Coordinates of C-alpha atoms in Angstrom, one line a residue:
Chain X
M1 CA -8.4 -12.2 34.6
G2 CA -7.1 -14.2 37.6
K3 CA -3.7 -13.6 39.0
A4 CA -2.6 -17.1 37.9
L5 CA -2.8 -16.1 34.3
R6 CA -0.7 -13.0 34.6
P7 CA 2.9 -13.5 33.8
K8 CA 5.8 -11.9 35.7
G9 CA 6.9 -8.5 34.5
W10 CA 10.2 -9.7 33.1
V11 CA 8.5 -12.5 31.1
L12 CA 6.2 -9.9 29.6
L13 CA 9.1 -7.6 28.8
A14 CA 11.1 -10.5 27.2
Y15 CA 8.2 -11.2 24.9
L16 CA 7.6 -7.6 23.9
L17 CA 11.2 -6.5 23.6
P18 CA 12.3 -8.1 20.3
G19 CA 9.6 -6.3 18.4
L20 CA 10.1 -3.0 20.2
V21 CA 13.9 -3.1 19.7
L22 CA 13.6 -3.8 16.0
Y23 CA 10.9 -1.3 15.5
S24 CA 12.8 1.4 17.4
F25 CA 16.0 0.7 15.5
V26 CA 14.4 1.3 12.2
V27 CA 11.8 4.0 13.1
L28 CA 12.8 6.0 16.2
I29 CA 16.6 5.9 16.0
P30 CA 16.8 7.1 12.4
I31 CA 14.6 10.0 13.2
L32 CA 16.8 11.0 16.1
A33 CA 19.9 10.5 14.0
A34 CA 18.5 12.5 11.1
F35 CA 17.8 15.3 13.6
R36 CA 21.4 15.3 14.6
Y37 CA 22.8 15.1 11.1
S38 CA 20.5 17.9 10.0
F39 CA 22.8 20.4 11.7
F40 CA 25.8 19.4 9.6
S41 CA 27.1 19.9 6.2
W42 CA 28.2 16.4 5.3
T43 CA 29.1 14.7 2.0
G44 CA 29.4 11.3 3.5
G45 CA 33.1 11.4 4.3
P46 CA 34.6 11.4 7.7
K47 CA 34.4 15.2 8.0
K48 CA 31.2 16.7 9.2
Q49 CA 30.9 20.5 9.5
F50 CA 28.5 21.9 12.1
I51 CA 26.4 24.6 10.5
G52 CA 23.5 25.1 13.0
W53 CA 20.1 25.7 11.4
E54 CA 21.5 26.6 8.0
N55 CA 20.0 23.4 6.4
Y56 CA 16.6 24.4 7.6
A57 CA 17.0 27.9 6.4
E58 CA 17.9 26.5 3.0
I59 CA 14.8 24.3 3.0
M60 CA 12.6 27.4 3.6
R61 CA 14.1 29.0 0.4
D62 CA 14.2 25.7 -1.6
E63 CA 11.7 26.1 -4.4
V64 CA 12.0 22.5 -5.6
F65 CA 11.2 21.2 -2.1
W66 CA 8.1 23.3 -1.8
R67 CA 7.1 22.4 -5.3
S68 CA 7.4 18.8 -4.3
F69 CA 5.4 19.5 -1.1
L70 CA 2.6 21.0 -3.2
N71 CA 2.7 18.0 -5.5
N72 CA 2.2 15.7 -2.5
V73 CA -0.7 17.8 -1.5
L74 CA -2.1 17.8 -5.0
M75 CA -1.7 14.0 -5.2
T76 CA -3.5 13.8 -1.9
G77 CA -6.4 15.8 -3.4
Y78 CA -6.6 13.5 -6.4
G79 CA -6.3 10.5 -4.2
L80 CA -9.3 11.6 -2.0
I81 CA -11.4 11.9 -5.1
G82 CA -10.0 9.1 -7.2
Q83 CA -9.5 6.6 -4.4
V84 CA -11.7 7.3 -1.5
G85 CA -14.5 9.0 -3.4
L86 CA -14.8 6.5 -6.2
A87 CA -14.4 3.6 -3.8
F88 CA -17.3 4.9 -1.8
V89 CA -19.5 4.9 -4.9
F90 CA -18.4 1.4 -5.9
A91 CA -18.9 0.1 -2.4
L92 CA -22.5 1.4 -2.3
L93 CA -23.1 -0.2 -5.7
L94 CA -21.6 -3.4 -4.6
M95 CA -23.9 -3.5 -1.6
S96 CA -27.0 -2.9 -3.6
K97 CA -29.0 -5.8 -4.9
L98 CA -28.7 -4.5 -8.4
V99 CA -25.2 -5.7 -8.9
K100 CA -24.4 -9.2 -9.9
W101 CA -21.1 -11.1 -9.6
K102 CA -20.1 -9.3 -6.5
G103 CA -17.4 -11.7 -5.6
L104 CA -15.8 -11.3 -9.1
H105 CA -15.8 -7.5 -8.8
R106 CA -14.2 -7.6 -5.3
T107 CA -11.5 -10.2 -6.3
M108 CA -10.5 -8.5 -9.5
S109 CA -10.6 -4.9 -8.3
Y110 CA -8.3 -5.7 -5.3
F111 CA -5.8 -7.6 -7.4
P112 CA -3.8 -4.5 -8.5
S113 CA -3.3 -3.7 -4.8
T114 CA -1.2 -6.8 -4.4
L115 CA 1.3 -5.9 -7.1
A116 CA 4.6 -4.1 -6.7
P117 CA 4.5 -0.3 -7.2
V118 CA 7.4 -0.7 -9.5
I119 CA 5.4 -3.0 -11.7
I120 CA 2.4 -0.7 -11.6
A121 CA 4.6 2.2 -12.7
F122 CA 6.1 0.1 -15.7
L123 CA 2.6 -0.9 -16.7
W124 CA 1.4 2.7 -16.8
M125 CA 4.6 3.8 -18.5
L126 CA 3.5 1.4 -21.3
I127 CA 0.0 2.7 -21.3
Y128 CA 1.2 6.3 -21.6
N129 CA 3.9 5.4 -24.2
Y130 CA 3.9 7.6 -27.3
N131 CA 4.3 4.9 -30.0
Y132 CA 3.1 1.7 -28.3
G133 CA 0.8 3.0 -25.6
M134 CA -2.7 1.8 -25.0
L135 CA -3.9 5.4 -24.4
N136 CA -2.7 6.8 -27.7
S137 CA -3.8 3.8 -29.6
G138 CA -7.2 4.0 -27.9
L139 CA -7.5 7.7 -28.9
K140 CA -6.6 6.9 -32.5
G141 CA -9.3 4.2 -32.5
L142 CA -11.9 6.7 -31.3
G143 CA -10.9 9.1 -34.0
L144 CA -9.3 11.5 -31.5
G145 CA -5.9 11.3 -33.1
S146 CA -5.3 15.0 -32.5
L147 CA -5.1 14.2 -28.7
V148 CA -2.2 11.8 -29.2
Q149 CA 0.9 12.9 -27.4
S150 CA 3.9 12.0 -25.3
W151 CA 2.0 12.0 -22.1
L152 CA 4.7 11.8 -19.5
D153 CA 6.5 14.7 -21.1
L154 CA 3.6 17.1 -20.4
T155 CA 4.5 19.4 -17.5
G156 CA 1.0 20.8 -16.8
P157 CA -1.1 17.6 -16.0
I158 CA 1.9 15.4 -14.9
V159 CA 0.8 15.2 -11.3
L160 CA -2.6 14.0 -12.4
L161 CA -1.1 11.5 -14.8
V162 CA 1.0 10.1 -11.9
S163 CA -2.0 10.0 -9.6
I164 CA -4.1 8.0 -12.0
P165 CA -2.0 4.8 -11.6
L166 CA -2.1 5.3 -7.8
S167 CA -5.8 5.4 -7.8
W168 CA -6.0 2.5 -10.2
Q169 CA -3.9 0.4 -7.8
N170 CA -5.6 1.5 -4.6
I171 CA -9.2 1.8 -5.4
G172 CA -9.8 -1.9 -4.7
F173 CA -8.3 -1.6 -1.3
F174 CA -10.5 1.4 -0.4
T175 CA -13.5 -0.4 -1.8
L176 CA -12.9 -3.3 0.6
L177 CA -12.4 -0.9 3.4
M178 CA -15.7 0.9 2.7
L179 CA -17.5 -2.4 2.3
A180 CA -16.3 -3.5 5.7
G181 CA -17.2 -0.2 7.3
L182 CA -20.6 0.1 5.6
S183 CA -21.7 -3.5 6.4
S184 CA -23.3 -2.1 9.5
I185 CA -25.7 0.0 7.4
N186 CA -29.1 -1.6 7.3
K187 CA -29.8 -3.3 4.0
E188 CA -33.3 -1.9 4.0
V189 CA -31.9 1.6 3.6
L190 CA -30.4 0.6 0.3
E191 CA -33.5 -1.3 -0.7
V192 CA -35.5 1.8 -0.3
A193 CA -33.2 3.5 -2.7
E194 CA -33.6 0.7 -5.2
L195 CA -37.4 0.6 -5.0
D196 CA -38.1 4.3 -5.1
G197 CA -35.6 5.2 -7.8
A198 CA -34.3 8.8 -7.7
T199 CA -36.2 10.0 -4.7
G200 CA -35.1 6.9 -2.9
V201 CA -31.5 7.5 -3.7
R202 CA -31.7 11.0 -2.3
K203 CA -33.4 9.7 0.8
A204 CA -30.9 6.9 1.3
W205 CA -28.1 9.4 0.8
Y206 CA -29.2 11.4 3.9
V207 CA -29.3 8.2 5.9
I208 CA -26.1 6.7 4.6
I209 CA -23.8 9.7 4.8
P210 CA -23.9 10.1 8.6
L211 CA -23.6 6.4 9.1
A212 CA -20.6 6.2 6.7
K213 CA -18.8 9.1 8.2
P214 CA -16.5 7.2 10.5
T215 CA -15.4 4.9 7.6
L216 CA -14.9 7.8 5.3
I217 CA -12.7 9.5 7.9
V218 CA -10.5 6.4 8.4
A219 CA -10.2 6.0 4.6
S220 CA -9.3 9.7 4.1
L221 CA -6.6 9.6 6.8
L222 CA -5.1 6.5 5.3
C223 CA -5.2 8.1 1.9
I224 CA -3.6 11.3 3.1
A225 CA -0.8 9.4 4.8
N226 CA -0.2 7.2 1.7
N227 CA -0.1 10.2 -0.7
M228 CA 2.1 12.3 1.6
R229 CA 4.7 9.5 1.6
G230 CA 4.5 8.6 -2.0
F231 CA 7.9 7.6 -3.5
E232 CA 8.1 4.4 -5.5
H233 CA 5.4 5.1 -8.1
V234 CA 6.9 8.5 -8.9
Y235 CA 10.5 7.2 -8.8
A236 CA 9.7 4.4 -11.3
L237 CA 7.2 6.3 -13.5
T238 CA 8.8 9.8 -14.1
G239 CA 11.7 10.0 -11.7
G240 CA 10.2 13.4 -10.8
G241 CA 10.3 14.7 -14.3
P242 CA 9.9 16.4 -16.6
G243 CA 12.3 18.7 -14.8
N244 CA 11.0 18.7 -11.3
A245 CA 7.4 18.9 -12.3
S246 CA 6.3 15.6 -10.7
S247 CA 8.8 15.5 -7.9
V248 CA 7.5 14.6 -4.4
M249 CA 9.2 15.3 -1.1
A250 CA 10.6 11.8 -0.4
L251 CA 12.0 11.6 -3.9
Y252 CA 13.6 15.0 -3.5
A253 CA 15.2 13.9 -0.2
Y254 CA 16.4 10.8 -1.9
Q255 CA 18.0 12.7 -4.8
S256 CA 19.6 15.3 -2.5
S257 CA 21.3 12.5 -0.5
F258 CA 22.1 9.8 -3.0
L259 CA 22.7 11.7 -6.2
R260 CA 24.1 15.0 -4.8
F261 CA 25.7 13.4 -1.7
R262 CA 24.3 16.1 0.6
Y263 CA 23.6 13.9 3.6
G264 CA 23.2 16.7 6.1
Y265 CA 20.7 18.4 3.8
G266 CA 18.9 15.1 3.1
S267 CA 18.6 14.5 6.8
A268 CA 17.1 18.0 7.4
L269 CA 14.7 17.2 4.5
A270 CA 13.7 14.0 6.3
I271 CA 12.9 15.9 9.4
A272 CA 10.9 18.5 7.4
I273 CA 8.9 15.8 5.6
I274 CA 8.0 14.1 8.8
T275 CA 7.0 17.3 10.5
L276 CA 4.9 18.5 7.6
T277 CA 3.3 15.1 7.1
M278 CA 2.4 14.8 10.8
L279 CA 1.1 18.4 10.8
I280 CA -1.2 17.7 7.8
I281 CA -2.4 14.4 9.3
W282 CA -3.1 16.2 12.6
L283 CA -4.9 19.1 10.9
S284 CA -7.0 16.8 8.9
T285 CA -7.9 14.7 12.0
L286 CA -9.1 18.0 13.6
G287 CA -11.0 19.1 10.5
L288 CA -12.6 15.7 9.9
R289 CA -13.5 15.3 13.6
R290 CA -15.2 18.7 13.7
R291 CA -17.1 18.0 10.5
N292 CA -18.2 14.7 12.0
Q293 CA -19.6 16.4 15.1
E294 CA -21.4 18.9 13.0
G295 CA -22.8 16.1 11.0
G296 CA -24.1 14.5 14.1
V297 CA -26.4 17.4 14.7
Y298 CA -29.0 16.6 12.1
Chain F
M1 CA -36.7 -12.8 7.0
E2 CA -39.8 -13.5 5.0
M3 CA -41.4 -10.6 3.2
P4 CA -45.2 -10.3 3.2
L5 CA -46.6 -11.6 -0.1
E6 CA -48.0 -8.4 -1.5
L7 CA -44.8 -6.6 -0.7
K8 CA -42.9 -9.3 -2.6
A9 CA -45.1 -8.9 -5.6
Q10 CA -44.7 -5.2 -5.6
H11 CA -41.0 -5.7 -5.2
S12 CA -40.6 -7.9 -8.3
A13 CA -42.9 -5.5 -10.3
R14 CA -40.6 -2.6 -9.5
R15 CA -37.7 -4.7 -10.3
I16 CA -38.8 -5.2 -13.8
L17 CA -39.5 -1.5 -14.1
L18 CA -36.0 -0.8 -13.0
H19 CA -34.4 -3.0 -15.5
P20 CA -32.6 -0.2 -17.4
A21 CA -31.0 1.0 -14.1
K22 CA -30.0 -2.5 -13.3
L23 CA -28.4 -2.9 -16.6
A24 CA -26.6 0.4 -16.4
V25 CA -25.2 -0.3 -13.0
N26 CA -24.0 -3.7 -13.9
A27 CA -22.4 -2.4 -17.1
L28 CA -20.7 0.2 -15.1
M29 CA -19.3 -2.3 -12.6
L30 CA -18.2 -4.7 -15.3
L31 CA -16.4 -1.8 -17.1
F32 CA -14.7 -0.9 -13.8
T33 CA -13.6 -4.4 -13.1
A34 CA -12.4 -4.9 -16.7
S35 CA -10.3 -1.8 -16.4
C36 CA -8.7 -3.3 -13.4
I37 CA -7.8 -6.5 -15.1
F38 CA -7.4 -5.7 -18.8
P39 CA -4.0 -3.9 -18.5
L40 CA -2.7 -7.0 -16.8
L41 CA -4.1 -9.4 -19.4
W42 CA -2.6 -7.1 -22.0
I43 CA 0.9 -7.4 -20.7
G44 CA 0.2 -11.1 -20.3
Y45 CA -0.6 -11.9 -23.9
S46 CA 1.7 -9.2 -25.3
S47 CA 4.6 -10.9 -23.7
L48 CA 4.0 -13.8 -26.1
K49 CA 4.5 -11.6 -29.2
T50 CA 7.7 -10.7 -31.0
Q51 CA 8.8 -7.2 -31.0
A52 CA 7.8 -6.7 -34.6
E53 CA 4.4 -8.1 -34.0
F54 CA 3.9 -5.9 -31.0
A55 CA 5.0 -2.8 -32.9
N56 CA 2.6 -3.6 -35.7
N57 CA -0.5 -3.7 -33.6
I58 CA -0.2 -3.3 -29.8
L59 CA -3.6 -4.6 -29.0
S60 CA -3.9 -7.7 -31.2
L61 CA -3.5 -11.2 -29.8
P62 CA -0.3 -13.0 -30.6
Q63 CA -0.5 -14.9 -33.9
A64 CA 1.9 -17.6 -32.9
P65 CA 2.6 -17.4 -29.2
Q66 CA 6.3 -17.8 -28.4
F67 CA 8.1 -17.9 -25.1
G68 CA 11.4 -16.5 -26.4
N69 CA 10.8 -13.3 -24.5
Y70 CA 10.6 -15.2 -21.2
L71 CA 13.9 -17.0 -21.8
E72 CA 15.6 -13.8 -22.7
A73 CA 14.1 -12.0 -19.7
I74 CA 15.2 -14.7 -17.4
R75 CA 18.7 -14.6 -18.8
L76 CA 19.1 -10.8 -18.9
T77 CA 17.6 -10.1 -15.4
N78 CA 19.2 -13.2 -13.8
M79 CA 15.7 -13.9 -12.6
L80 CA 16.6 -17.1 -10.8
Q81 CA 19.1 -15.2 -8.6
L82 CA 16.6 -12.3 -8.1
S83 CA 13.8 -14.7 -7.1
W84 CA 16.0 -16.6 -4.7
N85 CA 17.2 -13.3 -3.0
S86 CA 13.6 -12.1 -2.8
A87 CA 12.3 -15.4 -1.5
R88 CA 14.9 -15.7 1.2
V89 CA 14.4 -12.1 2.5
T90 CA 10.6 -12.4 2.2
V91 CA 10.2 -15.7 3.9
L92 CA 12.4 -14.9 6.8
S93 CA 10.8 -11.5 7.2
V94 CA 7.3 -13.0 7.2
I95 CA 8.3 -15.5 9.8
G96 CA 9.7 -12.7 12.0
I97 CA 6.6 -10.5 11.5
T98 CA 4.2 -13.3 12.2
A99 CA 6.0 -14.4 15.4
I100 CA 6.4 -10.9 16.8
A101 CA 2.8 -9.9 15.8
F102 CA 1.4 -13.0 17.5
V103 CA 3.2 -12.5 20.8
T104 CA 2.7 -8.7 20.9
G105 CA -0.9 -9.0 19.7
Y106 CA -1.8 -11.7 22.2
I107 CA -0.3 -9.8 25.1
T108 CA -2.0 -6.5 24.2
A109 CA -5.3 -8.3 23.8
R110 CA -5.2 -10.1 27.2
I111 CA -3.0 -8.3 29.7
D112 CA -3.1 -4.8 31.1
F113 CA 0.2 -3.3 31.8
R114 CA 1.7 0.1 32.3
G115 CA 2.5 1.8 29.0
K116 CA 0.3 -0.5 26.9
K117 CA -1.6 2.4 25.3
A118 CA 1.7 4.2 24.6
M119 CA 3.1 1.1 23.0
L120 CA 0.1 0.6 20.7
F121 CA 0.3 4.3 19.8
Y122 CA 4.0 3.9 19.1
Y123 CA 3.3 1.0 16.7
L124 CA 0.4 2.9 15.1
F125 CA 2.8 5.8 14.4
G126 CA 4.6 3.5 12.0
M127 CA 1.6 3.3 9.8
L128 CA 1.5 7.1 9.4
V129 CA 5.1 8.1 9.4
P130 CA 6.4 8.8 5.9
I131 CA 8.9 5.9 5.8
H132 CA 10.5 7.0 2.6
A133 CA 11.6 10.2 4.3
L134 CA 13.6 7.8 6.5
L135 CA 15.5 6.3 3.7
V136 CA 18.4 8.7 4.2
P137 CA 18.9 8.3 7.9
I138 CA 18.3 4.5 7.7
Y139 CA 21.0 4.2 5.0
L140 CA 23.4 6.2 7.1
L141 CA 22.7 4.2 10.2
F142 CA 23.0 0.8 8.4
K143 CA 26.2 1.9 6.7
N144 CA 27.8 3.2 9.9
L145 CA 27.0 -0.1 11.7
G146 CA 28.2 -2.2 8.8
L147 CA 24.7 -3.7 8.4
A148 CA 24.2 -2.5 4.7
D149 CA 24.8 -4.8 1.8
E150 CA 24.5 -8.1 3.6
W151 CA 22.1 -10.9 2.7
Y152 CA 20.1 -10.2 5.9
T153 CA 20.1 -6.4 5.6
L154 CA 16.5 -6.0 4.2
I155 CA 15.0 -8.3 6.8
I156 CA 15.5 -5.7 9.5
P157 CA 13.4 -2.9 8.0
Y158 CA 10.9 -5.4 6.4
I159 CA 10.0 -6.8 9.8
A160 CA 10.0 -3.4 11.6
F161 CA 7.9 -1.5 9.0
N162 CA 5.3 -4.3 8.7
L163 CA 4.4 -4.8 12.4
S164 CA 1.7 -2.2 12.9
L165 CA -1.2 -3.8 11.1
P166 CA -0.5 -7.4 12.0
I167 CA -0.3 -6.6 15.7
M168 CA -3.8 -5.0 15.4
L169 CA -5.2 -7.9 13.4
V170 CA -3.9 -10.5 15.9
S171 CA -5.0 -8.4 18.9
S172 CA -8.6 -8.0 17.6
Y173 CA -8.7 -11.7 16.7
V174 CA -7.6 -12.8 20.1
T175 CA -10.1 -10.5 21.8
G176 CA -12.7 -12.7 20.1
I177 CA -11.4 -15.9 21.7
P178 CA -13.3 -16.7 25.0
R179 CA -11.2 -16.2 28.1
E180 CA -12.4 -19.5 29.4
M181 CA -9.7 -21.1 27.2
E182 CA -7.0 -19.5 29.3
E183 CA -8.8 -20.0 32.6
A184 CA -9.2 -23.7 31.9
A185 CA -5.5 -23.9 31.0
A186 CA -4.6 -22.1 34.3
I187 CA -6.6 -24.6 36.3
D188 CA -4.6 -27.4 34.5
G189 CA -1.5 -25.7 35.7
L190 CA -0.2 -24.4 32.4
S191 CA 2.2 -21.5 32.5
F192 CA 1.6 -18.3 30.6
S193 CA 4.0 -19.2 27.8
A194 CA 2.5 -22.7 27.5
T195 CA -1.0 -21.3 27.3
M196 CA 0.0 -18.8 24.7
F197 CA 1.8 -21.3 22.5
R198 CA -0.1 -24.5 23.1
I199 CA -3.7 -23.2 23.5
I200 CA -4.0 -19.9 21.7
L201 CA -1.5 -20.3 18.9
P202 CA -3.4 -23.2 17.2
M203 CA -6.6 -21.2 17.5
A204 CA -5.0 -18.1 15.9
I205 CA -3.8 -20.0 12.8
P206 CA -6.5 -18.4 10.5
V207 CA -5.5 -14.8 11.4
L208 CA -1.8 -15.7 11.3
T209 CA -2.2 -17.1 7.8
T210 CA -3.9 -13.9 6.7
V211 CA -1.1 -11.8 8.2
A212 CA 1.6 -14.0 6.6
I213 CA 0.0 -13.7 3.1
L214 CA -0.5 -10.0 3.3
Q215 CA 3.0 -9.4 4.6
F216 CA 4.4 -11.8 1.9
F217 CA 3.0 -9.4 -0.7
S218 CA 4.4 -6.4 1.1
C219 CA 7.9 -7.7 1.4
W220 CA 8.1 -9.3 -2.1
N221 CA 7.0 -6.0 -3.7
E222 CA 9.2 -3.7 -1.6
F223 CA 11.5 -1.5 -3.6
S224 CA 12.8 1.6 -1.7
F225 CA 14.9 -0.1 1.0
A226 CA 16.3 -2.5 -1.5
L227 CA 17.3 0.4 -3.7
V228 CA 19.0 2.3 -0.9
L229 CA 20.5 -0.5 1.2
L230 CA 21.9 -2.8 -1.4
K231 CA 24.8 -2.1 -3.7
D232 CA 25.9 -5.6 -4.3
E233 CA 24.4 -6.9 -7.6
A234 CA 24.3 -10.5 -6.2
L235 CA 21.8 -9.4 -3.5
R236 CA 19.3 -7.6 -5.6
T237 CA 15.6 -8.5 -5.1
V238 CA 13.1 -8.9 -7.9
P239 CA 11.7 -5.3 -7.9
L240 CA 15.2 -3.8 -7.8
G241 CA 16.4 -6.1 -10.6
M242 CA 13.4 -5.2 -12.7
S243 CA 14.1 -1.6 -12.2
Y244 CA 17.7 -2.0 -13.5
F245 CA 16.5 -4.3 -16.3
K246 CA 14.0 -1.7 -17.5
S247 CA 16.5 1.1 -17.6
Q248 CA 18.9 -1.0 -19.6
H249 CA 16.5 -2.7 -22.0
S250 CA 13.7 -0.3 -22.1
T251 CA 13.0 -0.5 -25.8
D252 CA 12.0 -4.2 -26.1
Y253 CA 8.5 -4.0 -24.7
P254 CA 7.4 -7.6 -25.0
Q255 CA 10.5 -8.7 -23.3
L256 CA 10.0 -6.2 -20.5
M257 CA 6.4 -7.5 -20.2
A258 CA 7.7 -11.0 -19.9
G259 CA 9.9 -9.9 -17.0
M260 CA 7.0 -8.1 -15.4
I261 CA 4.8 -11.2 -15.6
L262 CA 7.6 -13.4 -14.1
S263 CA 8.1 -10.9 -11.3
M264 CA 4.4 -10.9 -10.3
L265 CA 4.0 -14.6 -10.7
P266 CA 4.3 -15.7 -7.0
V267 CA 2.0 -13.0 -5.8
T268 CA -0.6 -13.7 -8.5
V269 CA -0.6 -17.5 -7.8
I270 CA -1.0 -16.9 -4.0
Y271 CA -3.6 -14.2 -4.5
F272 CA -5.9 -16.3 -6.7
A273 CA -5.4 -19.4 -4.5
F274 CA -6.4 -17.6 -1.3
S275 CA -8.4 -14.6 -2.6
S276 CA -11.5 -15.0 -0.4
R277 CA -9.4 -15.4 2.7
I278 CA -7.2 -12.4 1.8
I279 CA -10.2 -10.2 1.1
A280 CA -11.8 -11.2 4.4
G281 CA -8.6 -10.4 6.1
V282 CA -8.2 -7.0 4.5
M283 CA -11.8 -6.2 5.5
S284 CA -11.4 -7.2 9.1
G285 CA -8.2 -5.2 9.2
A286 CA -10.1 -2.2 7.8
V287 CA -12.7 -2.4 10.5
K288 CA -10.1 -2.5 13.1
G289 CA -8.0 0.2 11.7

């Protein structure tokens, strides 16, 4: 571009500054502040007591925190299957010529993504409800009355039960993401699959998978980031219960700070969550990239 | 592209053979779509039933639709106040997001400067950082600075946390605008700012509309920051008010459903009015991301 079009440095800075200042104020400064507070024992009053790394040592021993961490990881696993995996299948179906009313499917399946997590949580609370829930009444209708139960009081599968609403809400978004990413795949590949039936599907699979890999990687990373930071669905659906069975890291940090007034510990938890999340995202980037390179060989 | 005739004949022959597969696939997709929509229809029509009618059969359609639940829900949640609070915060945040995203996106698309990569990476970090882990430090920061519990409180995090994707969307859109536009403007003696606002801004209206709609949803629906930063009942937003409403009146389900329908009304209307544009916007963002 010619020199004439280039603004002076200070003009550029003046345009970029408002965004950067606001963003830093809400993202960077709180991280730095949390790091500082994490070395104190502090109940919110004027008195802060410096305790060094004690909060971090406590985190290492804190079973509820690690339980919450595992729940985040478990939710991520369910998310990769229920959001990214299923969305991939639906996207392929939507691209094939077999499926009619594509616009309808796209419009309707994305709609839940536009709703508030709190509303989604209430909706699923009603679905899981013991007396008036759709799930139990459906089971009764199918003659499976013996399976009827108070779903959200189950400790064993509670993380799965919390993950289902998340998948239900996000699958439309991931389907769109896949559709966008896969649009570069030659339509003929899919037609071969349609014409040749089962063998065609298998053939197409080998062609599609390498082509779809970049999209699958982006979707997986987004899904990992979303599930590692989950808070609102869990807060509104179970509050972390029963007991701590469905607690997630952000919810635990919230409860430590705002219900138990342990701001120092809550800040240390914030730093731990950010560190663990970034570590997991980084590791999965490495893992996915390597897989991608291997995939490129054949 | 025209298919050769014999291929076409073969094609349609196979098509007929594959009818069961076609049926199965379509049935599967319809089932999937129905499962996305039915729960929402269910709360819609159930909100028109009385509590007794709902308890009697949770799936049946209302015998005599009545709107009493809505009146009660509006009164008990103070829905008009909630909606006004949400609308004020949302509209101002969306204006802020769109303005900052336009300027930042335009500059990153067109001008090379030192630190540009670092800046984009810094903004990208916001999409990955677990924002809910920051609830505690943000609360402490806002409280210490006296920024908590004001009518404008939520606008600050709502703008900041919603910049990443819009900047990328605008940047990729502007990259698609031919540079001749600016070169012609420069020959006409327009300054950088005049070019940006008078030439490029009108051309970027489509992407800015998409950004505005998507961020409208995001701000209208936001719950965590409202939960942590607002104590004053008079400032509560819709999701926050709904959360308190649910914990206080959790047994009257049709009434709760009426509240839920009211709270999602603006998003629903906007979504179905602009769905094709929204879906196109999400897909173009997905490619970029």
